[in-house]
Coordinates of C-alpha atoms and ligand atoms in Angstrom, one line a residue:
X1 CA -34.6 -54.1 17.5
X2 CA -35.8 -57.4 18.8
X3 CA -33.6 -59.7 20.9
X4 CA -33.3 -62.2 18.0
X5 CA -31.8 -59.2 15.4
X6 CA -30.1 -58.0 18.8
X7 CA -27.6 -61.3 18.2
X8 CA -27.5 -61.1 14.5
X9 CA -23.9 -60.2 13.9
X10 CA -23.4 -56.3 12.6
X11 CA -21.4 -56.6 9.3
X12 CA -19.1 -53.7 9.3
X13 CA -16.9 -52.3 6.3
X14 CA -14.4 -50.3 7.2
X15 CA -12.8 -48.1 4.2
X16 CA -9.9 -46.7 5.5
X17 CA -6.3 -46.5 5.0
X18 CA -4.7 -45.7 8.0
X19 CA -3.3 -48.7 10.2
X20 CA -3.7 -47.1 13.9
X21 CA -7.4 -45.9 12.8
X22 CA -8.5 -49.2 11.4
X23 CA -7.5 -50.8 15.2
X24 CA -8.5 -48.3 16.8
X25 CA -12.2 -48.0 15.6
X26 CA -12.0 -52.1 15.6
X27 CA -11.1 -52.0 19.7
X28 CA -13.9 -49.4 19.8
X29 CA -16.4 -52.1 18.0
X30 CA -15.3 -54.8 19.9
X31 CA -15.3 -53.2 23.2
X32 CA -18.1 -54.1 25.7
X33 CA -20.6 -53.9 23.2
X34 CA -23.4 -55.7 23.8
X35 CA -23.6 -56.3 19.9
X36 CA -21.9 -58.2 18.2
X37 CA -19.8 -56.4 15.4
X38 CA -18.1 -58.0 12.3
X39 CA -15.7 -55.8 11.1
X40 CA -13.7 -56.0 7.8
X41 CA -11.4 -53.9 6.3
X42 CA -10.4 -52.1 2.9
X43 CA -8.1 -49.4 2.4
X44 CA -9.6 -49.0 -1.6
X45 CA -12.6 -47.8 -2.4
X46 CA -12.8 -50.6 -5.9
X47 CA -12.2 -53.3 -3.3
X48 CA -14.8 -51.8 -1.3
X49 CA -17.7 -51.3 -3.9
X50 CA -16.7 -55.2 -4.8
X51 CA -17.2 -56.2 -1.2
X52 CA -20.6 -54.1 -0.2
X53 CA -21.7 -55.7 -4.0
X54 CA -21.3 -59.5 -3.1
X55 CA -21.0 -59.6 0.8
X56 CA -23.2 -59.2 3.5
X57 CA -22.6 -55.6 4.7
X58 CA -24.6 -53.7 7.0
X59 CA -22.7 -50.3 7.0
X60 CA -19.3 -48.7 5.4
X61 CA -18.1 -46.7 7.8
X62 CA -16.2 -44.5 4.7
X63 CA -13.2 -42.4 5.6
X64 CA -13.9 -39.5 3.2
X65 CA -10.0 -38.3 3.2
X66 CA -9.4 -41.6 1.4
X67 CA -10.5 -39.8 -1.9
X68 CA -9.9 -36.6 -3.8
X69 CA -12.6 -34.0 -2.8
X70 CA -14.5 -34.5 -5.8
X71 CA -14.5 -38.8 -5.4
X72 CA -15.9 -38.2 -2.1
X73 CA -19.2 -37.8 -2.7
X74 CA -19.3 -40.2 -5.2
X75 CA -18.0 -42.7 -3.3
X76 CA -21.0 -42.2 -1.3
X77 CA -23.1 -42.6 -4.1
X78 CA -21.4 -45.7 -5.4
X79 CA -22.1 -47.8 -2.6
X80 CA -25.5 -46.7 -2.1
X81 CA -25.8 -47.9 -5.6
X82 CA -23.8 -51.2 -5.5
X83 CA -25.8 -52.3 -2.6
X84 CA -29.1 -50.0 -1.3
X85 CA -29.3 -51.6 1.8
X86 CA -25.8 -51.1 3.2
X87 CA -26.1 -48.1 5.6
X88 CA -23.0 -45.4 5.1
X89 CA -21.2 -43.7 7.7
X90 CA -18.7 -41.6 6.8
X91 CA -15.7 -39.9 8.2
X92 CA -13.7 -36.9 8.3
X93 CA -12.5 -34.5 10.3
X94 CA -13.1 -31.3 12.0
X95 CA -11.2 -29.1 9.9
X96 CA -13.6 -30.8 6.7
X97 CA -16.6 -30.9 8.7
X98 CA -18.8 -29.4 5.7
X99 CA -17.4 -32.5 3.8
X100 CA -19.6 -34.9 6.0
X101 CA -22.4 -32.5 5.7
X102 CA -22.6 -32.7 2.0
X103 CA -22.3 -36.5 2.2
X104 CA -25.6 -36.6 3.9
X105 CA -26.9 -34.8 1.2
X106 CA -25.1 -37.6 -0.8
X107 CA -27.0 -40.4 0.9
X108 CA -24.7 -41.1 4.2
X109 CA -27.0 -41.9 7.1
X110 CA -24.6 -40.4 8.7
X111 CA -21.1 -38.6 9.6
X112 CA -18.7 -38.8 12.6
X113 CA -15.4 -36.6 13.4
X114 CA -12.3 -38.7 13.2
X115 CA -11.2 -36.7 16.0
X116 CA -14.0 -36.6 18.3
X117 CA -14.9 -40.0 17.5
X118 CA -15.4 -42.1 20.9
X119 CA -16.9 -45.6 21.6
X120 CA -20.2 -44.4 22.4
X121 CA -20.6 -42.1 19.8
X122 CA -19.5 -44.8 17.1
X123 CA -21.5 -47.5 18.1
X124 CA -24.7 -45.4 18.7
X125 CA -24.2 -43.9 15.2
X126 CA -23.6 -46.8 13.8
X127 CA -27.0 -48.8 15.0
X128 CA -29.0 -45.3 14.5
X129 CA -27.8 -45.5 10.9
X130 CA -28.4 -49.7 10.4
X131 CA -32.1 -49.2 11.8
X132 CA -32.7 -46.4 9.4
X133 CA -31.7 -48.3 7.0
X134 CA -33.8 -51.4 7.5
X135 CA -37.0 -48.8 8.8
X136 CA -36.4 -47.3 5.5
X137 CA -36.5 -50.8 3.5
X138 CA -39.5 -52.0 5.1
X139 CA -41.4 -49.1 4.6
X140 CA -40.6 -48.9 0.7
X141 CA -41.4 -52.5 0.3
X142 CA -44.6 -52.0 2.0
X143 CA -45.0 -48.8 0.1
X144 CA -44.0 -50.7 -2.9
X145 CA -46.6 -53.0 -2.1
X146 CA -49.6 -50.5 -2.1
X147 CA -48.6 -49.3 -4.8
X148 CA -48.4 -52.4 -6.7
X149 CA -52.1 -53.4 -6.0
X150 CA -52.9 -50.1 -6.8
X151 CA -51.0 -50.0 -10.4
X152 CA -53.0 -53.8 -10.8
X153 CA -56.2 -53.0 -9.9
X154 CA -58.6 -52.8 -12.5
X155 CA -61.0 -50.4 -10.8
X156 CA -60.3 -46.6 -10.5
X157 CA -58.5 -45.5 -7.6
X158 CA -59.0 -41.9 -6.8
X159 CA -57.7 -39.2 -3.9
X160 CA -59.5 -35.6 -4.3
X161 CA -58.5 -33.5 -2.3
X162 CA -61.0 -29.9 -2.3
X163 CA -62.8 -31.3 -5.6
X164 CA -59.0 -31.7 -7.3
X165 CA -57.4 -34.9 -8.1
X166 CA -54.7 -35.7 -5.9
X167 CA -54.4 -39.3 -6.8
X168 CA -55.2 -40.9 -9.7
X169 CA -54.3 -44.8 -10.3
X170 CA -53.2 -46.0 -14.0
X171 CA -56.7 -47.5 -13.7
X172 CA -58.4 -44.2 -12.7
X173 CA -55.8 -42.5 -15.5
X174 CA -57.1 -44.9 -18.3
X175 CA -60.9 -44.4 -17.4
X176 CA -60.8 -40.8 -17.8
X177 CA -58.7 -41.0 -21.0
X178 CA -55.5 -39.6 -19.8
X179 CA -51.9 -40.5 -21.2
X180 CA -50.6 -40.0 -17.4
X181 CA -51.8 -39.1 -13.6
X182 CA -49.5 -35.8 -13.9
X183 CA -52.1 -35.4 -17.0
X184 CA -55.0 -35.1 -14.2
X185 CA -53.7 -34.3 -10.4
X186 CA -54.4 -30.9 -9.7
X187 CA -57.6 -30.6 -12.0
X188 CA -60.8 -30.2 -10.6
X189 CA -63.3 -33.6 -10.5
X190 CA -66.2 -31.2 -11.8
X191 CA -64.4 -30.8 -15.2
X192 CA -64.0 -34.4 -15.8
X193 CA -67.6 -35.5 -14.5
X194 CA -71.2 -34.7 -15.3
X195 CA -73.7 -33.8 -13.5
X196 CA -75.0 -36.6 -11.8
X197 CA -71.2 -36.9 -10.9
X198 CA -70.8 -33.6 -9.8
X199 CA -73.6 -33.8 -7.5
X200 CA -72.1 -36.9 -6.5
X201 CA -69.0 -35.5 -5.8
X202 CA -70.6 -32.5 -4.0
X203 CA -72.2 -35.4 -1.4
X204 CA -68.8 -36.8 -1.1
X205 CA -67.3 -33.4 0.2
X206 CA -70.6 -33.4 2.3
X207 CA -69.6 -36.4 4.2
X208 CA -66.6 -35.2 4.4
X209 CA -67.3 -32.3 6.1
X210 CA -69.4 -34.1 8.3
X211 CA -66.5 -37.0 8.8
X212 CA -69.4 -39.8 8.4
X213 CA -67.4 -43.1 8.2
X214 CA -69.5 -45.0 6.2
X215 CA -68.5 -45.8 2.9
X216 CA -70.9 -44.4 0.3
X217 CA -71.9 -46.3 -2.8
X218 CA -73.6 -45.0 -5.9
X219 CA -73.6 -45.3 -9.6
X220 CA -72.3 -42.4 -11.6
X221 CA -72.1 -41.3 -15.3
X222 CA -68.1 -40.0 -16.0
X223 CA -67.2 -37.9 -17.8
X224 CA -63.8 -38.7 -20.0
X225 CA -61.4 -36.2 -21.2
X226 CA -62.7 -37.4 -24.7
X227 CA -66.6 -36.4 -23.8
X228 CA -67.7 -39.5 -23.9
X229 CA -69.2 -41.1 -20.1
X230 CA -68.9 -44.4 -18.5
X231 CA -70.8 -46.0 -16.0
X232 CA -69.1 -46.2 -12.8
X233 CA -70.4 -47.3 -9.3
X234 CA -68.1 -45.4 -6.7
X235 CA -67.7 -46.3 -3.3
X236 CA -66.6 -43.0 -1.8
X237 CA -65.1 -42.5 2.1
X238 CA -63.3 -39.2 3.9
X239 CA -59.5 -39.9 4.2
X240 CA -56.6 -37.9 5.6
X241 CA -54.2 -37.7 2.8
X242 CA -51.2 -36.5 3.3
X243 CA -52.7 -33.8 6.3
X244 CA -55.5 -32.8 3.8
X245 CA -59.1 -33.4 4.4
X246 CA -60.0 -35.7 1.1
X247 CA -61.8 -38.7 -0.5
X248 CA -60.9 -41.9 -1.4
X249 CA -63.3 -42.7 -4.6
X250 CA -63.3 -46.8 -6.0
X251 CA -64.7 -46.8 -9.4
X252 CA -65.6 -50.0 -11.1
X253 CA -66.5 -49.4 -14.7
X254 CA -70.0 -51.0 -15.4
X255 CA -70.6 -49.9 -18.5
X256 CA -70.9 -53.5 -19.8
X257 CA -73.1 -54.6 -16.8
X258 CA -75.7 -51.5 -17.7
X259 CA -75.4 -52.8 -21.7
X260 CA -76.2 -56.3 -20.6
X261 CA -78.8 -55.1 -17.6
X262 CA -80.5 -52.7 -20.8
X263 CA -80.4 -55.7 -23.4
X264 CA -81.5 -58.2 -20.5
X265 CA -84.5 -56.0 -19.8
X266 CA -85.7 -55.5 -23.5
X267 CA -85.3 -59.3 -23.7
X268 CA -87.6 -59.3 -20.6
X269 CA -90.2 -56.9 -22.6
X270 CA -90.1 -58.7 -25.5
X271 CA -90.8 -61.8 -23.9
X272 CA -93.4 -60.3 -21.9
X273 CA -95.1 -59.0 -25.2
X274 CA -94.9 -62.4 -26.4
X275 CA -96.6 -64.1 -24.0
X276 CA -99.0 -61.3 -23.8
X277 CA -99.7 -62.3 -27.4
X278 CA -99.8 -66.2 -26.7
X279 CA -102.3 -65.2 -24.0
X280 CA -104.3 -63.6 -26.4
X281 CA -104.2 -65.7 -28.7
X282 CA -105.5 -68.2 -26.4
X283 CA -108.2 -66.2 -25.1
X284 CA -109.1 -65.4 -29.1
X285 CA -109.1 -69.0 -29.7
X286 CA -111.9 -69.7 -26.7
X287 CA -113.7 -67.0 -28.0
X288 CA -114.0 -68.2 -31.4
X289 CA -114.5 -71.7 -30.4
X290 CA -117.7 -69.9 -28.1
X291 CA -118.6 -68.1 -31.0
X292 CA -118.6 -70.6 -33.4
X293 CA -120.6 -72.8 -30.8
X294 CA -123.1 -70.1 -30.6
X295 CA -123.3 -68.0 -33.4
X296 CA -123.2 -70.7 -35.7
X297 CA -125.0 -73.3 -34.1
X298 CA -128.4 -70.9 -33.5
X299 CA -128.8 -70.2 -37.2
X300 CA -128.4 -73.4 -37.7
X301 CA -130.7 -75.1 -35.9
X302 CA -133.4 -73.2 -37.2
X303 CA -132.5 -74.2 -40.8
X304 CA -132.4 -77.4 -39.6
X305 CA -135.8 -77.1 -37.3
X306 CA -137.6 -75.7 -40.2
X307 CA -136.4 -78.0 -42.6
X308 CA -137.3 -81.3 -40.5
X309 CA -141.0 -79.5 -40.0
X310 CA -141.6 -79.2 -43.5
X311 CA -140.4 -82.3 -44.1
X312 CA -142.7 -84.3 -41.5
X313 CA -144.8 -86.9 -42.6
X314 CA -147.3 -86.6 -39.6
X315 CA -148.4 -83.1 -40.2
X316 CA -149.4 -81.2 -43.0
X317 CA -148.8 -77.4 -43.2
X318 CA -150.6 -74.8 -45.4
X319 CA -148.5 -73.2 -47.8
X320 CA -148.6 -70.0 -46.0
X321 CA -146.3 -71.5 -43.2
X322 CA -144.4 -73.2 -45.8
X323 CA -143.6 -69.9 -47.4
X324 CA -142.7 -68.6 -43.7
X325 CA -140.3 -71.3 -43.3
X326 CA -139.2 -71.2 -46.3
X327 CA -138.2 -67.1 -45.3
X328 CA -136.7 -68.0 -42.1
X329 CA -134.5 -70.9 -43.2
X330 CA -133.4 -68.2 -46.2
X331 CA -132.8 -65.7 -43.5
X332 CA -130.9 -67.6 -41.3
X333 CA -129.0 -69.1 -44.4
X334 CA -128.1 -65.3 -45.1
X335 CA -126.8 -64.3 -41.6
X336 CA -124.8 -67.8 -41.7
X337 CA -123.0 -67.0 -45.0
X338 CA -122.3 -63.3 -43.6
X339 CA -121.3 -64.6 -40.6
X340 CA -119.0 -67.0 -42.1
X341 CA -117.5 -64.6 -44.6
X342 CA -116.9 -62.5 -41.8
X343 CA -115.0 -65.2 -40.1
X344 CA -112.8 -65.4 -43.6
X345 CA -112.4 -62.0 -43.8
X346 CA -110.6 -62.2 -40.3
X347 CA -108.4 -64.9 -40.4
X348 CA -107.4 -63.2 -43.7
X349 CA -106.9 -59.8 -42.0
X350 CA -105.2 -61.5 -39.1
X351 CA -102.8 -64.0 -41.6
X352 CA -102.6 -60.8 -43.9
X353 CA -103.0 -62.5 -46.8
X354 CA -106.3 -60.6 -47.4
X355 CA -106.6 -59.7 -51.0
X356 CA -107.2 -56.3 -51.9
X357 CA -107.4 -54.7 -55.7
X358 CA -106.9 -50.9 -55.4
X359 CA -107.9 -48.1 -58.1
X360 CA -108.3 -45.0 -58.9
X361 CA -111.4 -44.2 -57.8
X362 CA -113.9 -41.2 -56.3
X363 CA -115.8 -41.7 -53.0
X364 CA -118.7 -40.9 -54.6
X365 CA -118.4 -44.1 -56.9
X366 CA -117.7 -45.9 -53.8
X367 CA -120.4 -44.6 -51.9
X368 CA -123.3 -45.0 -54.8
X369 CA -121.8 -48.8 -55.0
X370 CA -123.4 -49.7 -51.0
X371 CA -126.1 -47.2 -51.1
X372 CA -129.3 -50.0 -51.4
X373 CA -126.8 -52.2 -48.9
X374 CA -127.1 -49.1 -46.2
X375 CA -130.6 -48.6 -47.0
X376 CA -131.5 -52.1 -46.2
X377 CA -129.9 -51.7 -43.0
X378 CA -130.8 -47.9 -42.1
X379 CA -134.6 -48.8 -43.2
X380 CA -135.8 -47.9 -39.7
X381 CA -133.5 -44.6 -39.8
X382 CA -132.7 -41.7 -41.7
X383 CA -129.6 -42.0 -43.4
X384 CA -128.1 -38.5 -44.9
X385 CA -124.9 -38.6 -47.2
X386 CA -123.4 -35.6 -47.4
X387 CA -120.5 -35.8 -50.0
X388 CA -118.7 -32.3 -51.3
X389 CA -118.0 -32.3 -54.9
X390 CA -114.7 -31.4 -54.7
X391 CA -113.6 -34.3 -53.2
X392 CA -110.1 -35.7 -54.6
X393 CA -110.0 -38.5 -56.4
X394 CA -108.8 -41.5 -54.1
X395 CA -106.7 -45.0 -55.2
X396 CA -108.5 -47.5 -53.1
X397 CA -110.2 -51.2 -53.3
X398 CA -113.7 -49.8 -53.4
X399 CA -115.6 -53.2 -53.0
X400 CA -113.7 -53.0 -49.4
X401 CA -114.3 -49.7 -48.7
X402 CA -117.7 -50.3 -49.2
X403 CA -117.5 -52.9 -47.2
X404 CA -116.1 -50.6 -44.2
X405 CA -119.3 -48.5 -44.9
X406 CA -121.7 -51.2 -44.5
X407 CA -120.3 -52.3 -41.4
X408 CA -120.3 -48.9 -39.7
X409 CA -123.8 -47.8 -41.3
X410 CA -124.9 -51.3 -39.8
X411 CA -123.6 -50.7 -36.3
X412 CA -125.4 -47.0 -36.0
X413 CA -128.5 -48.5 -37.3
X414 CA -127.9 -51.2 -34.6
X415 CA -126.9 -49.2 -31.7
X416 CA -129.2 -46.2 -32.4
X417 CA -133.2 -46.0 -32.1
X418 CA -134.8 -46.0 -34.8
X419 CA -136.4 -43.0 -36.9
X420 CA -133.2 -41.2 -35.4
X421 CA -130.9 -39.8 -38.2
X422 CA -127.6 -41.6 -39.3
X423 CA -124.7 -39.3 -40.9
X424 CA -122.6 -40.1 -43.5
X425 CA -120.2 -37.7 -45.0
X426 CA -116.4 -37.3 -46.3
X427 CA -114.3 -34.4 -46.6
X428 CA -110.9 -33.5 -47.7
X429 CA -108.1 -33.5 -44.7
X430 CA -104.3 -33.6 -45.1
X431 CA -103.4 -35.6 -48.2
X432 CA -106.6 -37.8 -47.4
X433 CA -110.1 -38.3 -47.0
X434 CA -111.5 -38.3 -44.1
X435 CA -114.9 -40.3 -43.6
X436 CA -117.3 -39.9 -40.4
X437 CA -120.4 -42.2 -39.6
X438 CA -122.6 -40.3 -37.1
X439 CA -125.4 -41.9 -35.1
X440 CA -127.4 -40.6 -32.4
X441 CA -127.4 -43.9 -30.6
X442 CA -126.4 -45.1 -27.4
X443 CA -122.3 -44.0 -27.7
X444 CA -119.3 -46.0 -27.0
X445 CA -117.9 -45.1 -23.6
X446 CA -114.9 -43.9 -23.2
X447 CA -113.0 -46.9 -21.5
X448 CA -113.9 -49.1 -24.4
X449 CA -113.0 -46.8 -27.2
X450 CA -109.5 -48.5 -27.7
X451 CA -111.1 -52.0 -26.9
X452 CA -114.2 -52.1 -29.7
X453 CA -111.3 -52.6 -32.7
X454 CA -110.2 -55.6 -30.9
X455 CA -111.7 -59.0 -32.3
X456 CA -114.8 -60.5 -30.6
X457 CA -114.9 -57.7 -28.2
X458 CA -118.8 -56.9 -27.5
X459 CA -119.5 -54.0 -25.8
X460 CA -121.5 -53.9 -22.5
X461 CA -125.3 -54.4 -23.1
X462 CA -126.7 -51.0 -23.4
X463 CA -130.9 -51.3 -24.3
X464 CA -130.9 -55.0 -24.7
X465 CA -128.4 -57.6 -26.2
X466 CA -127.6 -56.4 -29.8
X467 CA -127.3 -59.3 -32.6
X468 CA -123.2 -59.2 -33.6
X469 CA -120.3 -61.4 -33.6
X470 CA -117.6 -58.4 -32.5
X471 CA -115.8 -58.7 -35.7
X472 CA -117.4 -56.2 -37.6
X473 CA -115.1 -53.2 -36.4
X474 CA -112.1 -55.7 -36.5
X475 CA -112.0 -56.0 -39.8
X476 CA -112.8 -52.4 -40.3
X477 CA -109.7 -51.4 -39.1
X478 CA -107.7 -54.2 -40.5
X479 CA -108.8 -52.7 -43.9
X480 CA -108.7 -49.3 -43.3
X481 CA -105.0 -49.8 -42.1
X482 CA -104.2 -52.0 -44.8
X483 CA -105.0 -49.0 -47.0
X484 CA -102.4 -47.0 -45.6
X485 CA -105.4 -45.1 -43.0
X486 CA -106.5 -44.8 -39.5
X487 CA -109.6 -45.4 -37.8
X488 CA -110.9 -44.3 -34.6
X489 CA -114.1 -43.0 -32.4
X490 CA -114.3 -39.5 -32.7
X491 CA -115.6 -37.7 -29.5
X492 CA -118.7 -36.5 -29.6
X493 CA -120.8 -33.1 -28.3
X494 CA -123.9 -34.7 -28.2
X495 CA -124.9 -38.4 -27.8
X496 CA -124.5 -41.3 -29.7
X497 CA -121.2 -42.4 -31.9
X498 CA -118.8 -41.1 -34.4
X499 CA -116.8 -43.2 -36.1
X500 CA -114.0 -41.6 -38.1
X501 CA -111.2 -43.1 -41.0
X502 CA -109.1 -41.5 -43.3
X503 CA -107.4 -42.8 -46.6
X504 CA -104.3 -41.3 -47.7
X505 CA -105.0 -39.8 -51.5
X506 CA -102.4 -42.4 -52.9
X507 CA -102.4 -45.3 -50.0
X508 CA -100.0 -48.2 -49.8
X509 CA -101.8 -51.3 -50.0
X510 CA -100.2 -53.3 -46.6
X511 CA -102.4 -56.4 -47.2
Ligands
ADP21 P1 -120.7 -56.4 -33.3 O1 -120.9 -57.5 -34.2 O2 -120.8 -56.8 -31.9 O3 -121.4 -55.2 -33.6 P2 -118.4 -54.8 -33.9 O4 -117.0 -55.1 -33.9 O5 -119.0 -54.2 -35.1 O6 -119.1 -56.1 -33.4 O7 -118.6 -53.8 -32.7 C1 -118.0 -54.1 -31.4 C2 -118.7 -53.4 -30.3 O8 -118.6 -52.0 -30.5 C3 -120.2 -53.5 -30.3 O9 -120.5 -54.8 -29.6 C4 -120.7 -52.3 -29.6 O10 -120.6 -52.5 -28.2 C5 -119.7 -51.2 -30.0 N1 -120.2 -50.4 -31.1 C6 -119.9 -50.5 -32.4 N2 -120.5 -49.5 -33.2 C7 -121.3 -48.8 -32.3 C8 -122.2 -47.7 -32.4 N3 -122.4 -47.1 -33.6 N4 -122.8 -47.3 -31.3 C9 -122.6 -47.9 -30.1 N5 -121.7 -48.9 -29.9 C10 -121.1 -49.4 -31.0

């Protein structure tokens, strides 16, 4: 008791009905005590319960023979409940000893014998039961505290104790999806938790065991009582609870922060993707810019060289070298009109707004249609077509198809040496057809198998720099797959390329 409470008066209620008792215990109070006692005095128990309601009283000192037996314990009980922080001595005798006994049972701090009853002994009981009073008050309203920012707080509060619950705040209660802790103490953390939890939970008993201090934090998945998980991040730290080695477990739910860190991160990709497309689209646009610079500009300049020559006034030419001219400017006129239907092909492909007329059709028909186109360019090899007759009929665009031919016929003649043979054949495969063009060239490494289908990609220089523009397999595959097919490099035994597409038997035009 400090010096300050020391001086506080002591606000005494005496119940009691008996005139030489009441001055007797108020000479005892009064008496070279330190303390300074206020005593007031009721013979009623109503009058009491009115006073200890609306005064200051610091203990009823209760003589228990004011009531019938059965009132005495009640009378206890009454002014505990008309005011809970009035301390309550009670009295009786020696003969009714069991009577005060009872009325500590009640909820008296205490009871003296009427008989025995001496200055000392009052006073001493008296403080002992005031100062249990007020201990008792403090440590509920600090209790009540605690408990209070432990009802409020929105993350999980938990106690386990051996793997079991043994506190769970409403917090905690709500998480897991019960109606109510009693719902959950006593049941084992593994039931309620999966397994990234329960090897969580096995570290926590870890640390316990090994008493480190250090508050452990770490994301979990949790398991409701509904089956259903939440994200939690747990900070986890050994505790003594209640003389029991245990664990103290915070849980924040971040369910909502993982939803917003997964939608944040596809955002992230598909931002990335984008500007991996702009990049590219840059880089295409160089390229064609180069190309058109290059590609263009050479055949042009020799129509145009030519031209001028023939048309000089200062020197004559014989007809023979007119005729040659004449050849090369129709040559060079031919590789510019490929070159630029090319070019329209592609932006066509890439815009999709390529126009495409399917049939029903037979490879063969398709095949027959380009024969003198892949002549023409196999002249130096020896192309075989190999085509079963039972081929299914196929519902295709065959001027494009043939197209696709050309290109790849073109490409092994290209890329392969000449009087070498060139394969050309189809079969039947899975609700398509499956063509293969088959050189015996100088192959397509491996590392730019995925890169030759891109647009303007040339490959490395293998046995001198090839004629080309790098579009030629791009528009390949942007009309195979518009028909609904795939095309790819096959890989080969031997040397030289395969280049393999399939058509579905009834495609869906895409273009
Ligand atoms: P290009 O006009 O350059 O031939 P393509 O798109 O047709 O453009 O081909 C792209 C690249 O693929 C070529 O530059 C070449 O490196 C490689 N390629 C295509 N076909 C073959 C083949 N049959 N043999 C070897 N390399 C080939």
């Amino acid at each position: 008791m400090s010096e300050q409470e020391r001086r506080k008066p002591i606000h005494i209620l005496l119940v009691e009905d008996d005139p030489d008792a009441i001055r007797t215990i108020w000479n005892m109070l009064h008496e070279k005590s330190r303390y300074d006692f206020q005593v007031d005095a009721v013979t009623r128990l109503p009058e009491a319960l009115n006073r200890v309601a609306s005064l200051p009283v610091d203990a009823v000192l209760l003589d228990l023979l004011l009531a019938t037996h059965q009132d005495e314990m009640d009378a206890v009980a009454a002014i505990n409940r008309a005011n809970p922080q009035a301390a309550v001595v009670v009295l009786t005798t020696l003969e009714d000893e069991q009577a005060g006994l009872e009325a500590l049972e009640r909820g008296a701090d205490d009871y003296l014998l009427k008989d025995e009853i001496g200055t000392r002994s009052l006073i001493r009981s008296l403080h002992y039961a005031v100062e249990r009073k007020r201990y008792e008050a403090a440590l509920s309203t600090s209790e009540a505290k605690y408990r209070a920012l432990a009802d409020l707080s929105p993350d999980a509060i938990v106690v386990s104790v051996d793997g079991k619950y043994a506190y769970a705040n409403p917090a905690a209660v709500e998480m897991v999806g019960a109606d109510s802790e009693r719902q959950i103490i006593g049941q084992t953390l593994f039931e309620m938790t999966k397994s990234e939890a329960e090897a969580a939970q096995a570290t926590l008993r870890h640390n316990g065991a090994s008493r480190k201090q250090h508050p452990h934090t770490r994301e979990v998945l949790w398991r409701t009582l509904d089956g259903s998980s939440i994200n939690l991040e747990i900070i986890s730290t050994p505790i003594n609870w209640q003389g029991h080695e245990g664990e103290l477990v915070l849980g924040r739910d971040i369910t909502e922060r993982k939803e917003l860190d997964v939608t944040r991160a596809a955002l992230l990709e598909q931002e990335q993707i984008a500007r991996k497309e702009a990049e590219r689209a840059v880089a295409v646009q160089r390229l064609f810019l180069g190309m058109v610079s290059h590609e263009l500009r050479t055949p042009l300049a020799s129509i145009k060289g030519f031209s001028s020559s023939m048309l000089a006034t200062d020197v004559t030419f014989s007809l023979e070298e007119i005729k040659e001219f004449a050849s090369i400017i129709d040559e060079e006129a031919d590789r510019l009109t490929a070159l630029i239907n090319q070019l329209m092909d592609m932006v066509q492909v890439q815009a999709g707004v390529l126009r495409m007329e399917p049939r029903a059709t037979t490879v063969r028909e398709i095949v027959d249609s380009v024969i003198p186109q892949m002549m023409t360019l196999a002249e130096q090899h020896h192309l075989k077509v190999a085509l079963p007759d039972d081929l299914p009929d196929i519902f295709a665009d065959s001027l494009r198809i043939g197209q696709v031919l050309v290109n790849l016929v073109g490409n092994a003649a290209k890329f392969s040496p000449p009087n070498s043979v060139i394969r050309l054949s189809a079969q039947a495969c899975d609700n398509a057809v499956k063509f293969q063009v088959k050189d015996a060239g100088s192959g397509i490494p491996e590392t730019e198998r995925d890169d030759v289908f891109d647009v303007f990609y040339q490959g490395a220089t293998r046995g001198g720099r090839k004629p080309g523009s790098g579009l030629g397999l791009a528009i390949c595959k942007g009309l195979v797959e518009g028909h609904g097919g795939h095309i790819w490099i096959e890989t080969n035994d031997g040397p030289g390329t395969t280049i393999a597409f399939t058509l579905p038997l009834e495609p869906i035009i895409t273009i």
